Amino acid sequence: MDLELKKAFTEMQMNKIESTKKIRLLDMKTDSLKVSKQRVEVTNRHIAGLAPDTRVYASVGRMYVLNDVPTLTEQLKTNQASYEEMIAQCEKNKDFLIKNLKEQEESLRELVQQKKAETTETNGKPAEYDQQQQRDQRSQQRETGFVALKAHVLANKLETTQWVSRVLSIYFALGYVLPFLYGNPVNAYYKVLMANAATSAIRLHQRLPPFQFSRAYLQQTILEDSFHYLLFSLIFLYVYPMLLIILPVVLFSVLHSTSYSLTLLDTLGQNSWWGARLLISVVEFQTRNILRLAAFCEIFIMPLTVLLVFLGKAGIMTPLVYYQFLVMRYSSRRNPYTRNVFYELRLMADNFANGTSTPPVLRKALHAAIGFISRLAPPTQVQPQQQQQQQ
């Protein structure tokens, strides 16, 4: 391959990877802004029917301020306009990145056509010689790539170990679903949880400062997402195997292992691995759906644990400890999807309960369930602007 063409192709690949990550982050930010805007609209509808002199509480960070309805309505309109402006800016940035990618692909296509024309004009060497030269270059690149991969693994031992443990989680999960891959599906199931515990422990070690026997250190540990899933593995290590339980573990393993697999492929420098890169691209474009599905699984495992207790498949403490896990996921600083999914489920339940075709008995039961679950939610008030910065 021509040196200029190879350089242009490499630059395009790197730019495509970076642009894809930026587009994914913009999509996540846009979704979160839309949810925040929807909350403002729902609040505005709820207070629209109140008298103007009514005093209501409005959350400001972690505090509540007493405001009248007109003042609160004006604040909500300002917030809604701000959200719309930020959403439009995110869409504009996303369109710019997509346009830039298309222009670079078009430039590369023109360069390829130009090089083909030059090769046709010169026609200096036989085709067999060119093919042999290309094979020699690929072999040389492969050897250089494996040397670079070895150096990368030695320099990033913890990251590589996490990648291996995540791949093992996926393999053991497949062994549980397809027993012929592993042999004993029950052993494969519990090894999924053990591999996830190892991954979470390594990640927790990376995220935390040196150990200190203090309350602040313990609080910082509890706030980490890796601690949440270390606790998750310990909770279900002695519970009856269920596919729904390991599903969020597998989803997170797929999501994080593919991103690091792309790093390893870039280190190898073998652009011929188009199949693996295609699968990685598919996973990256489905990141939001994967995170939402994992959040749904986390929520619906809660009633499953209660059912398992009545069936004698889990201990009495399992739902109590899992409730604490769910509280930590709801209050997570780095992953708002569990919180957002709870809010979306509440909106769906409210809309269904208030429907004209809903029987009064069912409506009353739904409102009672919504009130009960809302009382169990932790008193966490996160500003949308802070949430975007944390993402």
mmCIF file of C-alpha atoms in Angstrom:
data_model
loop_
_atom_site.group_PDB
_atom_site.id
_atom_site.type_symbol
_atom_site.label_atom_id
_atom_site.label_comp_id
_atom_site.label_asym_id
_atom_site.label_seq_id
_atom_site.Cartn_x
_atom_site.Cartn_y
_atom_site.Cartn_z
ATOM 1 C CA MET A 1 0.000 0.000 0.000
ATOM 2 C CA ASP A 2 1.247 3.489 -0.842
ATOM 3 C CA LEU A 3 2.692 5.337 2.176
ATOM 4 C CA GLU A 4 0.540 8.427 1.626
ATOM 5 C CA LEU A 5 -2.582 6.302 1.227
ATOM 6 C CA LYS A 6 -1.750 4.269 4.315
ATOM 7 C CA LYS A 7 -1.224 7.428 6.366
ATOM 8 C CA ALA A 8 -4.529 8.900 5.168
ATOM 9 C CA PHE A 9 -6.370 5.659 5.967
ATOM 10 C CA THR A 10 -4.846 5.502 9.467
ATOM 11 C CA GLU A 11 -5.772 9.116 10.157
ATOM 12 C CA MET A 12 -9.316 8.471 8.984
ATOM 13 C CA GLN A 13 -9.617 5.407 11.240
ATOM 14 C CA MET A 14 -8.386 7.331 14.288
ATOM 15 C CA ASN A 15 -10.674 10.256 13.490
ATOM 16 C CA LYS A 16 -13.598 7.871 13.022
ATOM 17 C CA ILE A 17 -12.985 6.270 16.413
ATOM 18 C CA GLU A 18 -12.747 9.627 18.175
ATOM 19 C CA SER A 19 -15.758 11.047 16.336
ATOM 20 C CA THR A 20 -17.822 7.942 17.140
ATOM 21 C CA LYS A 21 -17.027 8.325 20.834
ATOM 22 C CA LYS A 22 -17.917 12.019 20.735
ATOM 23 C CA ILE A 23 -21.180 11.291 18.896
ATOM 24 C CA ARG A 24 -22.053 8.642 21.472
ATOM 25 C CA LEU A 25 -21.410 11.082 24.335
ATOM 26 C CA LEU A 26 -23.482 13.741 22.578
ATOM 27 C CA ASP A 27 -26.348 11.253 22.164
ATOM 28 C CA MET A 28 -26.202 10.368 25.859
ATOM 29 C CA LYS A 29 -26.114 14.051 26.807
ATOM 30 C CA THR A 30 -29.043 14.820 24.489
ATOM 31 C CA ASP A 31 -31.122 11.981 25.964
ATOM 32 C CA SER A 32 -30.440 13.185 29.496
ATOM 33 C CA LEU A 33 -31.355 16.755 28.541
ATOM 34 C CA LYS A 34 -34.597 15.551 26.963
ATOM 35 C CA VAL A 35 -35.496 13.666 30.154
ATOM 36 C CA SER A 36 -34.766 16.793 32.218
ATOM 37 C CA LYS A 37 -36.886 18.881 29.847
ATOM 38 C CA GLN A 38 -39.703 16.337 30.142
ATOM 39 C CA ARG A 39 -39.541 16.613 33.932
ATOM 40 C CA VAL A 40 -39.893 20.388 33.675
ATOM 41 C CA GLU A 41 -42.916 20.003 31.384
ATOM 42 C CA VAL A 42 -44.580 17.514 33.755
ATOM 43 C CA THR A 43 -43.971 19.808 36.740
ATOM 44 C CA ASN A 44 -45.350 22.760 34.788
ATOM 45 C CA ARG A 45 -48.531 20.806 33.980
ATOM 46 C CA HIS A 46 -48.961 19.805 37.617
ATOM 47 C CA ILE A 47 -48.794 23.378 38.943
ATOM 48 C CA ALA A 48 -50.810 24.933 36.082
ATOM 49 C CA GLY A 49 -54.082 24.211 37.834
ATOM 50 C CA LEU A 50 -53.034 25.758 41.172
ATOM 51 C CA ALA A 51 -54.129 29.193 42.332
ATOM 52 C CA PRO A 52 -51.534 31.976 41.747
ATOM 53 C CA ASP A 53 -51.175 32.687 45.472
ATOM 54 C CA THR A 54 -50.411 29.032 46.270
ATOM 55 C CA ARG A 55 -47.009 28.471 47.870
ATOM 56 C CA VAL A 56 -45.132 25.378 46.701
ATOM 57 C CA TYR A 57 -41.734 23.893 47.451
ATOM 58 C CA ALA A 58 -39.165 23.801 44.632
ATOM 59 C CA SER A 59 -35.928 21.801 44.835
ATOM 60 C CA VAL A 60 -32.692 23.773 44.444
ATOM 61 C CA GLY A 61 -29.795 21.346 44.625
ATOM 62 C CA ARG A 62 -30.203 19.507 47.934
ATOM 63 C CA MET A 63 -32.480 22.179 49.457
ATOM 64 C CA TYR A 64 -36.151 23.102 49.063
ATOM 65 C CA VAL A 65 -37.242 26.720 48.602
ATOM 66 C CA LEU A 66 -40.805 27.992 49.097
ATOM 67 C CA ASN A 67 -42.003 29.885 45.999
ATOM 68 C CA ASP A 68 -45.284 31.134 44.618
ATOM 69 C CA VAL A 69 -46.723 29.605 41.441
ATOM 70 C CA PRO A 70 -45.933 32.518 39.019
ATOM 71 C CA THR A 71 -42.280 32.666 40.138
ATOM 72 C CA LEU A 72 -41.883 28.914 39.848
ATOM 73 C CA THR A 73 -43.582 28.911 36.424
ATOM 74 C CA GLU A 74 -41.160 31.569 35.185
ATOM 75 C CA GLN A 75 -38.195 29.553 36.484
ATOM 76 C CA LEU A 76 -39.499 26.435 34.756
ATOM 77 C CA LYS A 77 -39.888 28.307 31.462
ATOM 78 C CA THR A 78 -36.306 29.577 31.769
ATOM 79 C CA ASN A 79 -35.031 26.058 32.484
ATOM 80 C CA GLN A 80 -37.018 24.637 29.571
ATOM 81 C CA ALA A 81 -35.591 27.243 27.180
ATOM 82 C CA SER A 82 -32.097 26.465 28.468
ATOM 83 C CA TYR A 83 -32.608 22.738 27.878
ATOM 84 C CA GLU A 84 -33.917 23.357 24.353
ATOM 85 C CA GLU A 85 -30.882 25.515 23.578
ATOM 86 C CA MET A 86 -28.465 22.868 24.876
ATOM 87 C CA ILE A 87 -30.272 20.111 22.933
ATOM 88 C CA ALA A 88 -30.043 22.172 19.735
ATOM 89 C CA GLN A 89 -26.327 22.769 20.340
ATOM 90 C CA CYS A 90 -25.725 19.038 20.870
ATOM 91 C CA GLU A 91 -27.555 18.217 17.634
ATOM 92 C CA LYS A 92 -25.519 20.873 15.815
ATOM 93 C CA ASN A 93 -22.233 19.442 17.129
ATOM 94 C CA LYS A 94 -23.326 15.932 16.168
ATOM 95 C CA ASP A 95 -24.217 17.031 12.612
ATOM 96 C CA PHE A 96 -20.828 18.733 12.306
ATOM 97 C CA LEU A 97 -18.985 15.552 13.349
ATOM 98 C CA ILE A 98 -20.987 13.416 10.914
ATOM 99 C CA LYS A 99 -20.372 15.897 8.094
ATOM 100 C CA ASN A 100 -16.654 15.956 8.883
ATOM 101 C CA LEU A 101 -16.510 12.148 8.745
ATOM 102 C CA LYS A 102 -18.261 12.057 5.369
ATOM 103 C CA GLU A 103 -15.906 14.690 3.942
ATOM 104 C CA GLN A 104 -12.857 12.754 5.102
ATOM 105 C CA GLU A 105 -14.197 9.519 3.618
ATOM 106 C CA GLU A 106 -14.813 11.310 0.323
ATOM 107 C CA SER A 107 -11.258 12.712 0.341
ATOM 108 C CA LEU A 108 -9.859 9.239 0.977
ATOM 109 C CA ARG A 109 -11.980 7.823 -1.846
ATOM 110 C CA GLU A 110 -10.615 10.465 -4.229
ATOM 111 C CA LEU A 111 -7.062 9.713 -3.109
ATOM 112 C CA VAL A 112 -7.582 5.994 -3.791
ATOM 113 C CA GLN A 113 -8.876 6.762 -7.288
ATOM 114 C CA GLN A 114 -5.893 9.014 -7.905
ATOM 115 C CA LYS A 115 -3.423 6.338 -6.823
ATOM 116 C CA LYS A 116 -5.161 3.763 -9.016
ATOM 117 C CA ALA A 117 -4.859 6.114 -11.984
ATOM 118 C CA GLU A 118 -1.155 6.653 -11.288
ATOM 119 C CA THR A 119 -0.577 2.904 -11.043
ATOM 120 C CA THR A 120 -2.379 2.353 -14.353
ATOM 121 C CA GLU A 121 -0.264 5.003 -16.055
ATOM 122 C CA THR A 122 3.124 3.810 -14.797
ATOM 123 C CA ASN A 123 2.473 0.044 -14.981
ATOM 124 C CA GLY A 124 6.114 -0.549 -14.176
ATOM 125 C CA LYS A 125 6.142 -3.896 -12.368
ATOM 126 C CA PRO A 126 4.242 -7.144 -12.816
ATOM 127 C CA ALA A 127 1.154 -7.803 -10.709
ATOM 128 C CA GLU A 128 2.731 -10.904 -9.123
ATOM 129 C CA TYR A 129 5.622 -8.806 -7.837
ATOM 130 C CA ASP A 130 3.255 -6.226 -6.349
ATOM 131 C CA GLN A 131 1.214 -8.925 -4.609
ATOM 132 C CA GLN A 132 4.345 -10.517 -3.147
ATOM 133 C CA GLN A 133 5.537 -7.126 -1.945
ATOM 134 C CA GLN A 134 2.182 -6.484 -0.273
ATOM 135 C CA ARG A 135 2.280 -9.891 1.437
ATOM 136 C CA ASP A 136 5.774 -9.156 2.750
ATOM 137 C CA GLN A 137 4.632 -5.790 4.065
ATOM 138 C CA ARG A 138 1.620 -7.350 5.818
ATOM 139 C CA SER A 139 3.821 -10.010 7.405
ATOM 140 C CA GLN A 140 6.237 -7.350 8.613
ATOM 141 C CA GLN A 141 3.385 -5.257 10.002
ATOM 142 C CA ARG A 142 1.953 -8.299 11.777
ATOM 143 C CA GLU A 143 5.245 -9.008 13.531
ATOM 144 C CA THR A 144 5.583 -5.356 14.508
ATOM 145 C CA GLY A 145 1.971 -5.343 15.722
ATOM 146 C CA PHE A 146 2.459 -8.320 18.048
ATOM 147 C CA VAL A 147 5.562 -6.697 19.523
ATOM 148 C CA ALA A 148 3.548 -3.521 20.152
ATOM 149 C CA LEU A 149 0.702 -5.585 21.650
ATOM 150 C CA LYS A 150 3.090 -7.330 24.031
ATOM 151 C CA ALA A 151 4.536 -3.988 25.120
ATOM 152 C CA HIS A 152 1.029 -2.592 25.626
ATOM 153 C CA VAL A 153 -0.030 -5.577 27.751
ATOM 154 C CA LEU A 154 3.074 -5.298 29.940
ATOM 155 C CA ALA A 155 2.522 -1.557 30.395
ATOM 156 C CA ASN A 156 -1.207 -1.920 31.166
ATOM 157 C CA LYS A 157 -1.469 -5.112 33.193
ATOM 158 C CA LEU A 158 -4.524 -4.141 35.241
ATOM 159 C CA GLU A 159 -6.523 -2.953 32.211
ATOM 160 C CA THR A 160 -5.634 -6.127 30.315
ATOM 161 C CA THR A 161 -6.602 -8.283 33.309
ATOM 162 C CA GLN A 162 -9.965 -6.519 33.462
ATOM 163 C CA TRP A 163 -10.474 -7.143 29.753
ATOM 164 C CA VAL A 164 -9.682 -10.854 30.204
ATOM 165 C CA SER A 165 -12.072 -11.170 33.167
ATOM 166 C CA ARG A 166 -14.850 -9.461 31.198
ATOM 167 C CA VAL A 167 -14.320 -11.746 28.220
ATOM 168 C CA LEU A 168 -14.457 -14.706 30.620
ATOM 169 C CA SER A 169 -17.752 -13.372 32.022
ATOM 170 C CA ILE A 170 -19.193 -13.357 28.501
ATOM 171 C CA TYR A 171 -17.839 -16.855 27.788
ATOM 172 C CA PHE A 172 -19.221 -18.329 31.030
ATOM 173 C CA ALA A 173 -22.593 -16.647 30.373
ATOM 174 C CA LEU A 174 -22.708 -18.298 26.952
ATOM 175 C CA GLY A 175 -21.771 -21.557 28.683
ATOM 176 C CA TYR A 176 -24.757 -21.141 30.995
ATOM 177 C CA VAL A 177 -27.176 -20.477 28.122
ATOM 178 C CA LEU A 178 -25.561 -23.026 25.765
ATOM 179 C CA PRO A 179 -24.336 -25.893 27.999
ATOM 180 C CA PHE A 180 -22.371 -27.606 25.204
ATOM 181 C CA LEU A 181 -19.862 -24.716 25.296
ATOM 182 C CA TYR A 182 -18.822 -25.371 28.901
ATOM 183 C CA GLY A 183 -20.394 -28.565 30.186
ATOM 184 C CA ASN A 184 -21.919 -27.675 33.545
ATOM 185 C CA PRO A 185 -24.279 -24.676 33.226
ATOM 186 C CA VAL A 186 -24.571 -24.140 37.000
ATOM 187 C CA ASN A 187 -20.792 -23.867 37.408
ATOM 188 C CA ALA A 188 -20.674 -21.522 34.419
ATOM 189 C CA TYR A 189 -23.357 -19.327 36.020
ATOM 190 C CA TYR A 190 -21.473 -18.858 39.287
ATOM 191 C CA LYS A 191 -18.206 -18.282 37.433
ATOM 192 C CA VAL A 192 -19.896 -15.345 35.680
ATOM 193 C CA LEU A 193 -20.450 -13.777 39.098
ATOM 194 C CA MET A 194 -16.912 -14.602 40.262
ATOM 195 C CA ALA A 195 -15.365 -13.122 37.112
ATOM 196 C CA ASN A 196 -17.498 -10.007 37.586
ATOM 197 C CA ALA A 197 -16.372 -9.771 41.213
ATOM 198 C CA ALA A 198 -12.735 -9.915 40.068
ATOM 199 C CA THR A 199 -13.353 -7.207 37.457
ATOM 200 C CA SER A 200 -15.111 -4.965 39.977
ATOM 201 C CA ALA A 201 -12.382 -5.458 42.587
ATOM 202 C CA ILE A 202 -9.642 -4.475 40.112
ATOM 203 C CA ARG A 203 -11.612 -1.451 38.931
ATOM 204 C CA LEU A 204 -12.298 -0.422 42.540
ATOM 205 C CA HIS A 205 -8.567 -0.675 43.286
ATOM 206 C CA GLN A 206 -7.870 1.675 40.365
ATOM 207 C CA ARG A 207 -10.504 4.218 41.364
ATOM 208 C CA LEU A 208 -9.699 4.516 45.072
ATOM 209 C CA PRO A 209 -6.728 6.249 46.737
ATOM 210 C CA PRO A 210 -4.476 4.294 49.141
ATOM 211 C CA PHE A 211 -6.428 2.632 51.942
ATOM 212 C CA GLN A 212 -7.318 4.738 54.967
ATOM 213 C CA PHE A 213 -9.261 3.546 57.982
ATOM 214 C CA SER A 214 -11.713 6.444 57.994
ATOM 215 C CA ARG A 215 -15.373 7.211 57.440
ATOM 216 C CA ALA A 216 -14.598 9.425 54.412
ATOM 217 C CA TYR A 217 -12.750 6.554 52.705
ATOM 218 C CA LEU A 218 -15.689 4.208 53.333
ATOM 219 C CA GLN A 219 -18.152 6.756 51.920
ATOM 220 C CA GLN A 220 -15.996 7.216 48.819
ATOM 221 C CA THR A 221 -15.861 3.435 48.369
ATOM 222 C CA ILE A 222 -19.649 3.098 48.574
ATOM 223 C CA LEU A 223 -20.121 5.781 45.908
ATOM 224 C CA GLU A 224 -18.097 3.863 43.298
ATOM 225 C CA ASP A 225 -20.026 1.902 40.655
ATOM 226 C CA SER A 226 -17.432 -0.883 40.807
ATOM 227 C CA PHE A 227 -18.243 -1.394 44.508
ATOM 228 C CA HIS A 228 -21.925 -1.674 43.603
ATOM 229 C CA TYR A 229 -21.283 -4.606 41.265
ATOM 230 C CA LEU A 230 -18.801 -6.221 43.613
ATOM 231 C CA LEU A 231 -21.645 -6.251 46.146
ATOM 232 C CA PHE A 232 -24.007 -7.504 43.407
ATOM 233 C CA SER A 233 -21.804 -10.564 42.798
ATOM 234 C CA LEU A 234 -21.571 -11.325 46.511
ATOM 235 C CA ILE A 235 -25.356 -11.038 46.944
ATOM 236 C CA PHE A 236 -26.189 -13.631 44.289
ATOM 237 C CA LEU A 237 -23.257 -15.979 44.768
ATOM 238 C CA TYR A 238 -25.456 -18.295 46.884
ATOM 239 C CA VAL A 239 -28.818 -17.662 45.189
ATOM 240 C CA TYR A 240 -30.577 -19.989 42.754
ATOM 241 C CA PRO A 241 -29.341 -19.390 39.155
ATOM 242 C CA MET A 242 -31.547 -17.119 37.040
ATOM 243 C CA LEU A 243 -30.687 -15.642 33.641
ATOM 244 C CA LEU A 244 -32.092 -12.206 34.552
ATOM 245 C CA ILE A 245 -29.602 -11.918 37.430
ATOM 246 C CA ILE A 246 -26.474 -12.219 35.279
ATOM 247 C CA LEU A 247 -27.899 -10.221 32.364
ATOM 248 C CA PRO A 248 -26.729 -6.768 33.612
ATOM 249 C CA VAL A 249 -23.291 -8.238 34.361
ATOM 250 C CA VAL A 250 -23.020 -9.579 30.809
ATOM 251 C CA LEU A 251 -24.260 -6.305 29.291
ATOM 252 C CA PHE A 252 -21.631 -4.259 31.133
ATOM 253 C CA SER A 253 -18.952 -6.829 30.237
ATOM 254 C CA VAL A 254 -19.852 -6.595 26.544
ATOM 255 C CA LEU A 255 -19.888 -2.799 26.639
ATOM 256 C CA HIS A 256 -16.537 -2.351 28.377
ATOM 257 C CA SER A 257 -14.679 -5.253 26.767
ATOM 258 C CA THR A 258 -15.493 -4.061 23.243
ATOM 259 C CA SER A 259 -14.113 -0.580 23.910
ATOM 260 C CA TYR A 260 -10.812 -2.049 25.148
ATOM 261 C CA SER A 261 -10.791 -4.596 22.318
ATOM 262 C CA LEU A 262 -10.706 -1.652 19.915
ATOM 263 C CA THR A 263 -7.631 -0.345 21.744
ATOM 264 C CA LEU A 264 -5.924 -3.733 21.359
ATOM 265 C CA LEU A 265 -6.799 -3.890 17.654
ATOM 266 C CA ASP A 266 -5.408 -0.394 17.140
ATOM 267 C CA THR A 267 -2.225 -1.492 18.903
ATOM 268 C CA LEU A 268 -1.933 -4.462 16.550
ATOM 269 C CA GLY A 269 -2.488 -2.118 13.630
ATOM 270 C CA GLN A 270 -4.279 -4.780 11.601
ATOM 271 C CA ASN A 271 -7.000 -3.010 9.688
ATOM 272 C CA SER A 272 -7.931 -6.296 8.010
ATOM 273 C CA TRP A 273 -9.851 -7.364 11.132
ATOM 274 C CA TRP A 274 -12.936 -5.683 9.732
ATOM 275 C CA GLY A 275 -15.342 -8.214 11.266
ATOM 276 C CA ALA A 276 -14.265 -7.472 14.846
ATOM 277 C CA ARG A 277 -14.273 -3.734 14.192
ATOM 278 C CA LEU A 278 -17.776 -3.960 12.738
ATOM 279 C CA LEU A 279 -19.083 -5.741 15.845
ATOM 280 C CA ILE A 280 -17.393 -3.167 18.081
ATOM 281 C CA SER A 281 -18.995 -0.342 16.104
ATOM 282 C CA VAL A 282 -22.432 -1.968 16.483
ATOM 283 C CA VAL A 283 -21.971 -2.232 20.261
ATOM 284 C CA GLU A 284 -20.783 1.381 20.501
ATOM 285 C CA PHE A 285 -23.790 2.666 18.574
ATOM 286 C CA GLN A 286 -26.088 0.676 20.882
ATOM 287 C CA THR A 287 -24.464 1.952 24.095
ATOM 288 C CA ARG A 288 -27.533 3.859 25.279
ATOM 289 C CA ASN A 289 -29.852 0.900 24.696
ATOM 290 C CA ILE A 290 -27.440 -1.441 26.487
ATOM 291 C CA LEU A 291 -27.241 0.849 29.526
ATOM 292 C CA ARG A 292 -31.028 1.274 29.588
ATOM 293 C CA LEU A 293 -31.553 -2.497 29.381
ATOM 294 C CA ALA A 294 -29.067 -3.036 32.222
ATOM 295 C CA ALA A 295 -30.983 -0.484 34.324
ATOM 296 C CA PHE A 296 -34.295 -2.260 33.586
ATOM 297 C CA CYS A 297 -32.728 -5.563 34.683
ATOM 298 C CA GLU A 298 -31.436 -4.014 37.919
ATOM 299 C CA ILE A 299 -34.938 -2.758 38.745
ATOM 300 C CA PHE A 300 -36.863 -5.938 37.903
ATOM 301 C CA ILE A 301 -34.420 -8.156 39.805
ATOM 302 C CA MET A 302 -35.834 -6.590 43.008
ATOM 303 C CA PRO A 303 -39.285 -8.265 42.788
ATOM 304 C CA LEU A 304 -37.540 -11.412 41.545
ATOM 305 C CA THR A 305 -35.522 -11.637 44.781
ATOM 306 C CA VAL A 306 -38.733 -11.391 46.823
ATOM 307 C CA LEU A 307 -40.284 -14.169 44.730
ATOM 308 C CA LEU A 308 -37.174 -16.342 45.189
ATOM 309 C CA VAL A 309 -37.463 -15.953 48.969
ATOM 310 C CA PHE A 310 -41.050 -17.282 48.910
ATOM 311 C CA LEU A 311 -39.947 -20.151 46.653
ATOM 312 C CA GLY A 312 -37.122 -21.043 49.036
ATOM 313 C CA LYS A 313 -34.439 -20.280 46.429
ATOM 314 C CA ALA A 314 -32.861 -17.327 48.290
ATOM 315 C CA GLY A 315 -32.239 -16.197 51.861
ATOM 316 C CA ILE A 316 -34.449 -13.730 53.706
ATOM 317 C CA MET A 317 -31.637 -11.142 53.662
ATOM 318 C CA THR A 318 -31.236 -11.222 49.871
ATOM 319 C CA PRO A 319 -33.997 -8.688 49.001
ATOM 320 C CA LEU A 320 -32.977 -6.448 51.916
ATOM 321 C CA VAL A 321 -29.341 -6.272 50.815
ATOM 322 C CA TYR A 322 -30.340 -5.965 47.162
ATOM 323 C CA TYR A 323 -32.552 -2.998 48.070
ATOM 324 C CA GLN A 324 -29.420 -1.258 49.389
ATOM 325 C CA PHE A 325 -27.676 -2.076 46.103
ATOM 326 C CA LEU A 326 -30.592 -0.551 44.179
ATOM 327 C CA VAL A 327 -30.453 2.575 46.364
ATOM 328 C CA MET A 328 -26.759 2.959 45.526
ATOM 329 C CA ARG A 329 -27.468 2.522 41.808
ATOM 330 C CA TYR A 330 -30.245 5.126 42.034
ATOM 331 C CA SER A 331 -27.813 7.585 43.660
ATOM 332 C CA SER A 332 -24.924 6.804 41.289
ATOM 333 C CA ARG A 333 -22.911 9.856 40.235
ATOM 334 C CA ARG A 334 -21.527 8.372 37.014
ATOM 335 C CA ASN A 335 -24.486 6.366 35.716
ATOM 336 C CA PRO A 336 -27.871 8.169 35.738
ATOM 337 C CA TYR A 337 -29.664 5.456 33.744
ATOM 338 C CA THR A 338 -31.169 3.644 36.738
ATOM 339 C CA ARG A 339 -32.570 6.923 38.030
ATOM 340 C CA ASN A 340 -33.905 7.880 34.595
ATOM 341 C CA VAL A 341 -35.517 4.475 34.029
ATOM 342 C CA PHE A 342 -37.261 4.704 37.412
ATOM 343 C CA TYR A 343 -38.638 8.088 36.364
ATOM 344 C CA GLU A 344 -39.782 6.762 32.972
ATOM 345 C CA LEU A 345 -41.509 3.790 34.595
ATOM 346 C CA ARG A 346 -43.282 6.118 37.011
ATOM 347 C CA LEU A 347 -44.500 8.284 34.114
ATOM 348 C CA MET A 348 -45.781 5.202 32.278
ATOM 349 C CA ALA A 349 -47.568 3.935 35.381
ATOM 350 C CA ASP A 350 -49.078 7.390 36.035
ATOM 351 C CA ASN A 351 -50.329 7.695 32.464
ATOM 352 C CA PHE A 352 -51.843 4.209 32.549
ATOM 353 C CA ALA A 353 -53.449 4.768 35.960
ATOM 354 C CA ASN A 354 -54.981 8.073 34.854
ATOM 355 C CA GLY A 355 -56.346 6.603 31.636
ATOM 356 C CA THR A 356 -60.096 6.622 31.112
ATOM 357 C CA SER A 357 -60.223 2.873 30.444
ATOM 358 C CA THR A 358 -58.388 1.918 33.662
ATOM 359 C CA PRO A 359 -60.681 0.308 36.283
ATOM 360 C CA PRO A 360 -60.898 2.260 39.585
ATOM 361 C CA VAL A 361 -59.565 -0.678 41.599
ATOM 362 C CA LEU A 362 -56.495 -0.985 39.379
ATOM 363 C CA ARG A 363 -56.023 2.799 39.399
ATOM 364 C CA LYS A 364 -56.056 2.862 43.187
ATOM 365 C CA ALA A 365 -53.616 -0.065 43.374
ATOM 366 C CA LEU A 366 -51.237 1.600 40.904
ATOM 367 C CA HIS A 367 -51.266 4.899 42.794
ATOM 368 C CA ALA A 368 -50.624 3.034 46.046
ATOM 369 C CA ALA A 369 -47.697 1.142 44.472
ATOM 370 C CA ILE A 370 -46.254 4.361 43.001
ATOM 371 C CA GLY A 371 -46.503 6.093 46.370
ATOM 372 C CA PHE A 372 -44.893 3.156 48.183
ATOM 373 C CA ILE A 373 -41.953 2.942 45.753
ATOM 374 C CA SER A 374 -41.499 6.736 45.811
ATOM 375 C CA ARG A 375 -41.224 6.652 49.608
ATOM 376 C CA LEU A 376 -38.508 4.000 49.335
ATOM 377 C CA ALA A 377 -36.443 6.155 46.941
ATOM 378 C CA PRO A 378 -33.421 7.888 48.520
ATOM 379 C CA PRO A 379 -33.688 11.692 48.982
ATOM 380 C CA THR A 380 -31.195 12.477 46.238
ATOM 381 C CA GLN A 381 -31.637 15.763 44.377
ATOM 382 C CA VAL A 382 -29.198 16.123 41.468
ATOM 383 C CA GLN A 383 -29.226 19.233 39.325
ATOM 384 C CA PRO A 384 -29.346 18.526 35.582
ATOM 385 C CA GLN A 385 -26.324 20.762 34.962
ATOM 386 C CA GLN A 386 -24.290 18.817 37.518
ATOM 387 C CA GLN A 387 -25.460 15.552 35.999
ATOM 388 C CA GLN A 388 -24.171 16.592 32.574
ATOM 389 C CA GLN A 389 -20.784 17.537 33.993
ATOM 390 C CA GLN A 390 -20.494 14.156 35.712
ATOM 391 C CA GLN A 391 -21.159 12.355 32.452
#
